[in-house]
Amino acid sequence: MAKFDREIKKLAKEFQVPETYHKKVNEILDTIQEDCVAPPRKKLSVKAAIVMAALCLAVTVFFLFSGSEEAEASFLDTFKQTILDFFGMGEEESQKIGIESKKEDAASKWDLMIELQEVVMDTQNIYTVVKITAPPGVEFKKGMTFDYFGFCEGTNYNPSALVSGARDCTLLEVMKGKKNIATYVVNIATDQQVREGKEVTVFFQDLLEGPYQDNPEVLVEGMWSLSFTASYTNLKEITVKGTDDMQYPFADGMAQIKKIKLLPLGLTILSDVSGIDEDTRNTTDTRCIIRFKMADGSEILADSPNLKDNCLVNGGSIGWYEKKGRQYQKYVGQFRKAIDISQVRGIYIAGCYVPVKG
């Protein structure tokens, strides 16, 4: 084996590589290097760059402005009902009755976009129209409302400054073609008068489906609020001061009417109930039949203890007060639609007739 290795080494020393071999190898290496070099990057001319930038800017501006205009137009074109429609009247009739709507533009953020559209307000009623935009997966329909809502004084939600009274939140309209956008009417009938110029906040918590079921579904969780300045849009009201002979049956005794305030959207009756003991007042249904006598001779059933009756009043509150040793009941009723109070000639309260001068 050692002899074989020595012979191989001897042949290797004597073997001569032709010069043409080295030349051919060098040509191949040069060709490989040329193929591996990346081609130079073409430079974009300054003129072309300016044109491209201007084109991008124009496209961006077009989509921004056309999108906002389309959103605004879609709301104006799609939502047909306003707060006046909720009251069951048109623009001309509202001017006759004396109800005006104050336009608002406040908006909240987060998972729900809530925008304040209109406010109608008098000394005992607050009505607001809000536009609500929910996430695309939510579809507004009848029966959907908020778990907690209402009004308070101030610019933010403040549980210590709540406006007390009967509250309601009603679906007004769902946008055509966009079921995740709708308008709601949020209102309250209160015996706690909110003075003009005060800041008021309307608030909402947790959007629900099936609120009156055992296990309502929470669609959107959160707390939202919008603020506005109190301004009476309805200034028409009729006040009647009671007399000693204006009495009506109350529990097991008689109540004396002290004052009646009639508004296009509601009614307030203040009565002296000092003749009835507290236990009886607290355990007796003190509701009674209230009717309006109209100028044309017809009558309107305003309120009734019978829930099956179709009454003008669809919500309200009853408060109890003590002043200078006397006990008073304050009844506040909110109407389901506005009325022309100039056509009311009298009010029957549990059979007691009270004349009204329009």
Tab-separated table of C-alpha atoms in Angstrom:
chain	number	residue	atom	x	y	z
A	1	MET	CA	0.000	0.000	0.000
A	2	ALA	CA	2.907	2.296	0.817
A	3	LYS	CA	4.438	1.584	-2.555
A	4	PHE	CA	1.112	2.550	-4.261
A	5	ASP	CA	0.998	5.916	-2.464
A	6	ARG	CA	4.567	6.731	-3.498
A	7	GLU	CA	3.699	6.050	-7.147
A	8	ILE	CA	0.625	8.385	-6.982
A	9	LYS	CA	2.669	11.242	-5.503
A	10	LYS	CA	5.318	10.774	-8.228
A	11	LEU	CA	2.693	10.987	-11.000
A	12	ALA	CA	1.131	14.103	-9.420
A	13	LYS	CA	4.450	15.926	-9.496
A	14	GLU	CA	5.049	14.938	-13.106
A	15	PHE	CA	1.454	15.791	-14.263
A	16	GLN	CA	1.309	19.185	-16.037
A	17	VAL	CA	-2.030	21.172	-16.133
A	18	PRO	CA	-2.467	22.979	-19.464
A	19	GLU	CA	-2.599	26.809	-19.393
A	20	THR	CA	-5.944	26.774	-21.260
A	21	TYR	CA	-7.531	25.065	-18.231
A	22	HIS	CA	-6.787	27.998	-15.897
A	23	LYS	CA	-8.054	30.476	-18.522
A	24	LYS	CA	-11.357	28.619	-18.870
A	25	VAL	CA	-11.895	28.485	-15.101
A	26	ASN	CA	-11.352	32.246	-14.805
A	27	GLU	CA	-13.925	32.940	-17.558
A	28	ILE	CA	-16.536	30.825	-15.751
A	29	LEU	CA	-15.940	32.629	-12.426
A	30	ASP	CA	-16.265	36.048	-14.094
A	31	THR	CA	-19.587	35.016	-15.670
A	32	ILE	CA	-20.985	33.825	-12.316
A	33	GLN	CA	-20.075	37.134	-10.585
A	34	GLU	CA	-21.767	39.204	-13.304
A	35	ASP	CA	-25.031	37.204	-13.016
A	36	CYS	CA	-25.139	37.608	-9.214
A	37	VAL	CA	-24.863	41.413	-9.212
A	38	ALA	CA	-28.316	43.047	-8.509
A	39	PRO	CA	-29.441	45.481	-11.174
A	40	PRO	CA	-29.279	49.152	-10.095
A	41	ARG	CA	-32.570	50.652	-8.663
A	42	LYS	CA	-34.222	53.107	-10.930
A	43	LYS	CA	-34.677	56.555	-9.408
A	44	LEU	CA	-38.162	58.158	-9.322
A	45	SER	CA	-38.043	61.599	-10.808
A	46	VAL	CA	-39.065	64.575	-8.620
A	47	LYS	CA	-41.905	65.435	-10.999
A	48	ALA	CA	-43.374	61.925	-10.800
A	49	ALA	CA	-43.159	61.964	-6.985
A	50	ILE	CA	-45.093	65.256	-6.781
A	51	VAL	CA	-47.806	63.917	-9.085
A	52	MET	CA	-48.198	60.749	-6.999
A	53	ALA	CA	-48.422	62.727	-3.711
A	54	ALA	CA	-51.049	65.096	-5.129
A	55	LEU	CA	-53.111	62.168	-6.396
A	56	CYS	CA	-53.076	60.439	-2.981
A	57	LEU	CA	-54.082	63.682	-1.230
A	58	ALA	CA	-56.982	64.252	-3.633
A	59	VAL	CA	-58.306	60.722	-3.123
A	60	THR	CA	-58.073	61.060	0.679
A	61	VAL	CA	-59.883	64.423	0.743
A	62	PHE	CA	-62.608	63.082	-1.554
A	63	PHE	CA	-63.377	60.127	0.683
A	64	LEU	CA	-63.268	62.198	3.872
A	65	PHE	CA	-65.641	64.910	2.690
A	66	SER	CA	-67.945	62.723	0.657
A	67	GLY	CA	-68.228	60.330	3.616
A	68	SER	CA	-69.217	63.102	6.032
A	69	GLU	CA	-71.701	64.592	3.602
A	70	GLU	CA	-73.226	61.179	2.971
A	71	ALA	CA	-73.534	60.500	6.704
A	72	GLU	CA	-75.253	63.833	7.306
A	73	ALA	CA	-77.532	63.457	4.309
A	74	SER	CA	-78.424	59.881	5.203
A	75	PHE	CA	-79.662	60.965	8.640
A	76	LEU	CA	-81.684	63.865	7.287
A	77	ASP	CA	-83.138	61.734	4.515
A	78	THR	CA	-83.779	58.577	6.543
A	79	PHE	CA	-85.109	59.743	9.917
A	80	LYS	CA	-88.533	61.239	9.247
A	81	GLN	CA	-89.876	61.538	12.809
A	82	THR	CA	-89.096	64.292	15.287
A	83	ILE	CA	-90.196	64.980	18.845
A	84	LEU	CA	-93.305	66.707	17.447
A	85	ASP	CA	-94.324	63.455	15.750
A	86	PHE	CA	-93.882	61.731	19.108
A	87	PHE	CA	-96.408	64.187	20.553
A	88	GLY	CA	-98.827	63.406	17.710
A	89	MET	CA	-98.755	66.767	15.959
A	90	GLY	CA	-97.083	68.659	13.143
A	91	GLU	CA	-95.128	71.910	12.944
A	92	GLU	CA	-98.196	74.100	12.384
A	93	GLU	CA	-100.164	72.536	15.226
A	94	SER	CA	-97.194	72.764	17.591
A	95	GLN	CA	-96.977	76.523	17.030
A	96	LYS	CA	-100.674	76.843	17.823
A	97	ILE	CA	-100.353	74.827	21.020
A	98	GLY	CA	-97.156	76.623	21.991
A	99	ILE	CA	-94.608	73.801	21.968
A	100	GLU	CA	-91.197	74.422	20.474
A	101	SER	CA	-88.247	72.081	20.044
A	102	LYS	CA	-84.706	73.133	20.865
A	103	LYS	CA	-82.085	71.567	18.589
A	104	GLU	CA	-79.026	70.067	20.292
A	105	ASP	CA	-75.761	68.560	19.039
A	106	ALA	CA	-74.040	66.965	22.040
A	107	ALA	CA	-72.498	63.518	21.518
A	108	SER	CA	-71.018	60.756	23.686
A	109	LYS	CA	-68.337	58.195	22.747
A	110	TRP	CA	-67.239	54.595	23.504
A	111	ASP	CA	-69.109	51.487	22.356
A	112	LEU	CA	-72.300	53.473	21.709
A	113	MET	CA	-72.352	56.835	19.966
A	114	ILE	CA	-75.241	58.795	21.517
A	115	GLU	CA	-76.095	62.221	20.100
A	116	LEU	CA	-78.591	64.683	21.569
A	117	GLN	CA	-80.921	65.884	18.796
A	118	GLU	CA	-83.855	67.761	20.395
A	119	VAL	CA	-85.111	68.959	23.783
A	120	VAL	CA	-88.664	69.926	24.751
A	121	MET	CA	-89.072	71.238	28.269
A	122	ASP	CA	-91.523	72.985	30.579
A	123	THR	CA	-91.794	73.431	34.330
A	124	GLN	CA	-92.597	69.761	34.982
A	125	ASN	CA	-91.660	67.783	31.837
A	126	ILE	CA	-88.384	67.093	30.046
A	127	TYR	CA	-88.322	65.315	26.680
A	128	THR	CA	-85.134	64.547	24.776
A	129	VAL	CA	-84.557	62.874	21.412
A	130	VAL	CA	-81.245	61.027	21.120
A	131	LYS	CA	-79.686	59.331	18.098
A	132	ILE	CA	-77.896	56.107	19.039
A	133	THR	CA	-75.337	54.329	16.864
A	134	ALA	CA	-74.506	50.819	18.073
A	135	PRO	CA	-71.847	48.356	16.847
A	136	PRO	CA	-72.754	46.658	13.518
A	137	GLY	CA	-73.821	43.437	15.247
A	138	VAL	CA	-76.628	45.184	17.177
A	139	GLU	CA	-80.061	45.646	15.572
A	140	PHE	CA	-82.518	48.002	17.274
A	141	LYS	CA	-86.087	46.790	17.646
A	142	LYS	CA	-89.139	47.326	19.819
A	143	GLY	CA	-88.569	46.436	23.453
A	144	MET	CA	-84.887	47.359	23.562
A	145	THR	CA	-84.055	49.962	26.185
A	146	PHE	CA	-81.511	50.816	28.865
A	147	ASP	CA	-81.218	49.160	32.249
A	148	TYR	CA	-80.912	52.546	33.957
A	149	PHE	CA	-81.566	56.024	32.598
A	150	GLY	CA	-82.759	59.410	33.765
A	151	PHE	CA	-81.821	63.023	34.403
A	152	CYS	CA	-79.719	64.855	36.970
A	153	GLU	CA	-78.608	68.418	37.496
A	154	GLY	CA	-75.040	69.315	36.540
A	155	THR	CA	-72.738	68.608	33.613
A	156	ASN	CA	-72.020	64.968	34.534
A	157	TYR	CA	-73.831	62.002	36.025
A	158	ASN	CA	-74.319	62.688	39.730
A	159	PRO	CA	-76.490	60.270	41.759
A	160	SER	CA	-76.852	62.851	44.529
A	161	ALA	CA	-78.450	65.369	42.116
A	162	LEU	CA	-81.017	63.132	40.406
A	163	VAL	CA	-84.240	64.665	39.083
A	164	SER	CA	-87.008	62.576	40.637
A	165	GLY	CA	-90.138	61.544	38.776
A	166	ALA	CA	-91.641	59.046	36.345
A	167	ARG	CA	-89.151	58.235	33.576
A	168	ASP	CA	-89.553	56.526	30.215
A	169	CYS	CA	-87.280	55.560	27.311
A	170	THR	CA	-89.123	54.817	24.050
A	171	LEU	CA	-87.821	53.713	20.651
A	172	LEU	CA	-88.912	56.347	18.129
A	173	GLU	CA	-87.472	55.145	14.814
A	174	VAL	CA	-84.893	52.751	13.339
A	175	MET	CA	-82.856	54.037	10.401
A	176	LYS	CA	-83.846	52.407	7.124
A	177	GLY	CA	-81.082	50.149	5.861
A	178	LYS	CA	-78.993	50.593	9.042
A	179	LYS	CA	-80.654	48.746	11.900
A	180	ASN	CA	-77.827	49.575	14.294
A	181	ILE	CA	-78.827	53.265	14.243
A	182	ALA	CA	-82.023	54.506	15.911
A	183	THR	CA	-83.626	57.441	17.714
A	184	TYR	CA	-85.082	57.247	21.219
A	185	VAL	CA	-87.271	59.585	23.272
A	186	VAL	CA	-86.166	59.851	26.910
A	187	ASN	CA	-88.549	61.793	29.127
A	188	ILE	CA	-89.486	62.486	32.718
A	189	ALA	CA	-92.497	63.946	34.530
A	190	THR	CA	-91.246	65.525	37.734
A	191	ASP	CA	-92.580	67.473	40.672
A	192	GLN	CA	-89.047	68.861	41.105
A	193	GLN	CA	-88.939	71.894	38.827
A	194	VAL	CA	-85.625	72.374	37.013
A	195	ARG	CA	-84.967	76.091	36.687
A	196	GLU	CA	-84.000	77.668	33.386
A	197	GLY	CA	-80.264	78.185	32.963
A	198	LYS	CA	-79.374	75.100	35.009
A	199	GLU	CA	-77.123	72.459	33.472
A	200	VAL	CA	-78.927	69.146	33.027
A	201	THR	CA	-77.488	65.725	32.182
A	202	VAL	CA	-79.392	62.839	30.601
A	203	PHE	CA	-77.682	59.512	31.284
A	204	PHE	CA	-77.897	55.878	30.131
A	205	GLN	CA	-76.467	52.609	31.417
A	206	ASP	CA	-76.302	49.172	29.713
A	207	LEU	CA	-78.330	48.634	26.533
A	208	LEU	CA	-80.682	45.664	27.058
A	209	GLU	CA	-82.851	43.363	24.993
A	210	GLY	CA	-85.899	41.962	26.799
A	211	PRO	CA	-85.630	44.259	29.846
A	212	TYR	CA	-88.757	42.819	31.463
A	213	GLN	CA	-87.699	39.186	31.102
A	214	ASP	CA	-86.138	37.160	33.911
A	215	ASN	CA	-82.716	37.192	32.254
A	216	PRO	CA	-82.425	40.216	29.951
A	217	GLU	CA	-79.504	40.200	27.534
A	218	VAL	CA	-76.943	42.973	27.917
A	219	LEU	CA	-76.095	44.014	24.348
A	220	VAL	CA	-73.695	46.864	25.099
A	221	GLU	CA	-72.313	47.489	28.568
A	222	GLY	CA	-71.318	50.951	29.704
A	223	MET	CA	-72.383	54.343	31.044
A	224	TRP	CA	-73.094	57.340	28.809
A	225	SER	CA	-74.220	60.902	29.506
A	226	LEU	CA	-75.032	64.096	27.608
A	227	SER	CA	-75.508	67.563	29.081
A	228	PHE	CA	-77.517	70.604	28.015
A	229	THR	CA	-78.730	73.904	29.450
A	230	ALA	CA	-82.314	73.966	30.722
A	231	SER	CA	-84.510	76.219	28.604
A	232	TYR	CA	-88.308	76.139	28.587
A	233	THR	CA	-89.488	75.528	25.031
A	234	ASN	CA	-93.127	75.455	26.149
A	235	LEU	CA	-94.281	78.580	27.970
A	236	LYS	CA	-98.035	78.060	27.774
A	237	GLU	CA	-99.706	76.988	31.011
A	238	ILE	CA	-102.937	77.597	32.887
A	239	THR	CA	-102.966	77.852	36.685
A	240	VAL	CA	-106.159	77.539	38.725
A	241	LYS	CA	-106.136	78.383	42.429
A	242	GLY	CA	-108.429	76.258	44.540
A	243	THR	CA	-111.212	77.506	46.788
A	244	ASP	CA	-112.697	76.110	49.992
A	245	ASP	CA	-115.561	74.446	48.129
A	246	MET	CA	-113.267	72.579	45.701
A	247	GLN	CA	-113.192	69.242	47.499
A	248	TYR	CA	-113.300	65.657	46.253
A	249	PRO	CA	-113.490	62.184	47.887
A	250	PHE	CA	-110.078	60.954	48.975
A	251	ALA	CA	-109.581	57.604	50.746
A	252	ASP	CA	-112.105	57.677	53.614
A	253	GLY	CA	-112.245	61.466	53.785
A	254	MET	CA	-112.120	64.586	51.604
A	255	ALA	CA	-109.221	66.369	49.929
A	256	GLN	CA	-109.213	70.086	49.168
A	257	ILE	CA	-107.802	71.339	45.870
A	258	LYS	CA	-105.206	74.049	46.445
A	259	LYS	CA	-103.809	74.535	42.937
A	260	ILE	CA	-104.047	73.056	39.441
A	261	LYS	CA	-101.479	73.634	36.702
A	262	LEU	CA	-102.396	72.573	33.174
A	263	LEU	CA	-99.723	72.266	30.471
A	264	PRO	CA	-99.862	70.994	26.875
A	265	LEU	CA	-97.844	67.978	28.018
A	266	GLY	CA	-99.091	67.387	31.541
A	267	LEU	CA	-101.139	68.215	34.617
A	268	THR	CA	-100.261	69.019	38.248
A	269	ILE	CA	-102.773	68.944	41.115
A	270	LEU	CA	-101.822	70.062	44.627
A	271	SER	CA	-104.297	68.922	47.300
A	272	ASP	CA	-104.555	69.375	51.071
A	273	VAL	CA	-105.058	65.897	52.557
A	274	SER	CA	-104.535	66.777	56.213
A	275	GLY	CA	-107.916	65.253	57.115
A	276	ILE	CA	-106.718	61.736	56.274
A	277	ASP	CA	-104.302	59.980	58.623
A	278	GLU	CA	-100.907	58.860	57.349
A	279	ASP	CA	-101.566	55.117	57.585
A	280	THR	CA	-104.668	55.446	55.408
A	281	ARG	CA	-102.812	57.565	52.857
A	282	ASN	CA	-100.001	55.035	52.623
A	283	THR	CA	-102.226	51.967	52.258
A	284	THR	CA	-105.001	53.305	50.011
A	285	ASP	CA	-105.087	53.705	46.243
A	286	THR	CA	-105.554	57.465	45.991
A	287	ARG	CA	-105.943	57.585	42.214
A	288	CYS	CA	-109.201	58.966	40.872
A	289	ILE	CA	-110.957	59.674	37.587
A	290	ILE	CA	-109.904	62.959	35.971
A	291	ARG	CA	-111.702	64.313	32.905
A	292	PHE	CA	-111.325	67.428	30.760
A	293	LYS	CA	-114.348	69.293	29.443
A	294	MET	CA	-113.507	70.772	26.041
A	295	ALA	CA	-114.800	73.863	24.242
A	296	ASP	CA	-116.684	71.758	21.674
A	297	GLY	CA	-118.629	69.965	24.412
A	298	SER	CA	-116.601	66.739	24.272
A	299	GLU	CA	-114.721	65.195	27.170
A	300	ILE	CA	-111.249	63.676	27.391
A	301	LEU	CA	-110.484	60.973	29.944
A	302	ALA	CA	-107.231	62.219	31.437
A	303	ASP	CA	-106.620	59.576	34.123
A	304	SER	CA	-108.323	56.616	35.755
A	305	PRO	CA	-107.490	53.933	38.338
A	306	ASN	CA	-108.741	51.365	35.806
A	307	LEU	CA	-105.692	50.247	33.839
A	308	LYS	CA	-107.868	49.136	30.915
A	309	ASP	CA	-109.101	52.681	30.263
A	310	ASN	CA	-107.491	54.557	27.382
A	311	CYS	CA	-106.275	57.639	29.250
A	312	LEU	CA	-104.431	60.751	28.163
A	313	VAL	CA	-102.003	60.364	31.067
A	314	ASN	CA	-99.500	57.563	30.504
A	315	GLY	CA	-97.114	58.237	33.369
A	316	GLY	CA	-96.543	60.448	36.354
A	317	SER	CA	-95.712	60.652	40.018
A	318	ILE	CA	-97.307	61.326	43.401
A	319	GLY	CA	-95.428	63.155	46.136
A	320	TRP	CA	-96.283	63.929	49.769
A	321	TYR	CA	-95.343	67.156	51.525
A	322	GLU	CA	-95.701	68.747	54.914
A	323	LYS	CA	-95.825	72.518	55.280
A	324	LYS	CA	-96.740	74.493	58.380
A	325	GLY	CA	-98.324	71.444	59.953
A	326	ARG	CA	-100.486	70.638	56.908
A	327	GLN	CA	-100.181	67.522	54.719
A	328	TYR	CA	-100.246	67.847	50.929
A	329	GLN	CA	-100.330	65.498	47.957
A	330	LYS	CA	-98.791	66.580	44.656
A	331	TYR	CA	-100.057	64.649	41.648
A	332	VAL	CA	-98.074	64.987	38.399
A	333	GLY	CA	-99.418	63.411	35.210
A	334	GLN	CA	-97.606	63.281	31.872
A	335	PHE	CA	-99.667	63.135	28.656
A	336	ARG	CA	-99.008	60.599	25.899
A	337	LYS	CA	-99.737	63.344	23.354
A	338	ALA	CA	-99.900	67.122	23.484
A	339	ILE	CA	-103.215	68.955	23.799
A	340	ASP	CA	-104.354	72.500	23.109
A	341	ILE	CA	-104.998	73.758	26.639
A	342	SER	CA	-106.818	76.836	25.323
A	343	GLN	CA	-109.686	74.475	24.432
A	344	VAL	CA	-110.073	73.124	27.991
A	345	ARG	CA	-113.070	74.665	29.767
A	346	GLY	CA	-113.119	72.623	32.946
A	347	ILE	CA	-111.611	69.707	34.875
A	348	TYR	CA	-113.537	66.995	36.728
A	349	ILE	CA	-111.568	65.520	39.641
A	350	ALA	CA	-113.448	62.571	41.179
A	351	GLY	CA	-116.720	64.351	40.405
A	352	CYS	CA	-115.619	67.802	41.604
A	353	TYR	CA	-115.867	70.303	38.745
A	354	VAL	CA	-113.188	72.993	38.495
A	355	PRO	CA	-113.817	75.685	35.838
A	356	VAL	CA	-110.852	76.642	33.672
A	357	LYS	CA	-110.413	79.968	31.919
A	358	GLY	CA	-108.277	79.471	28.813
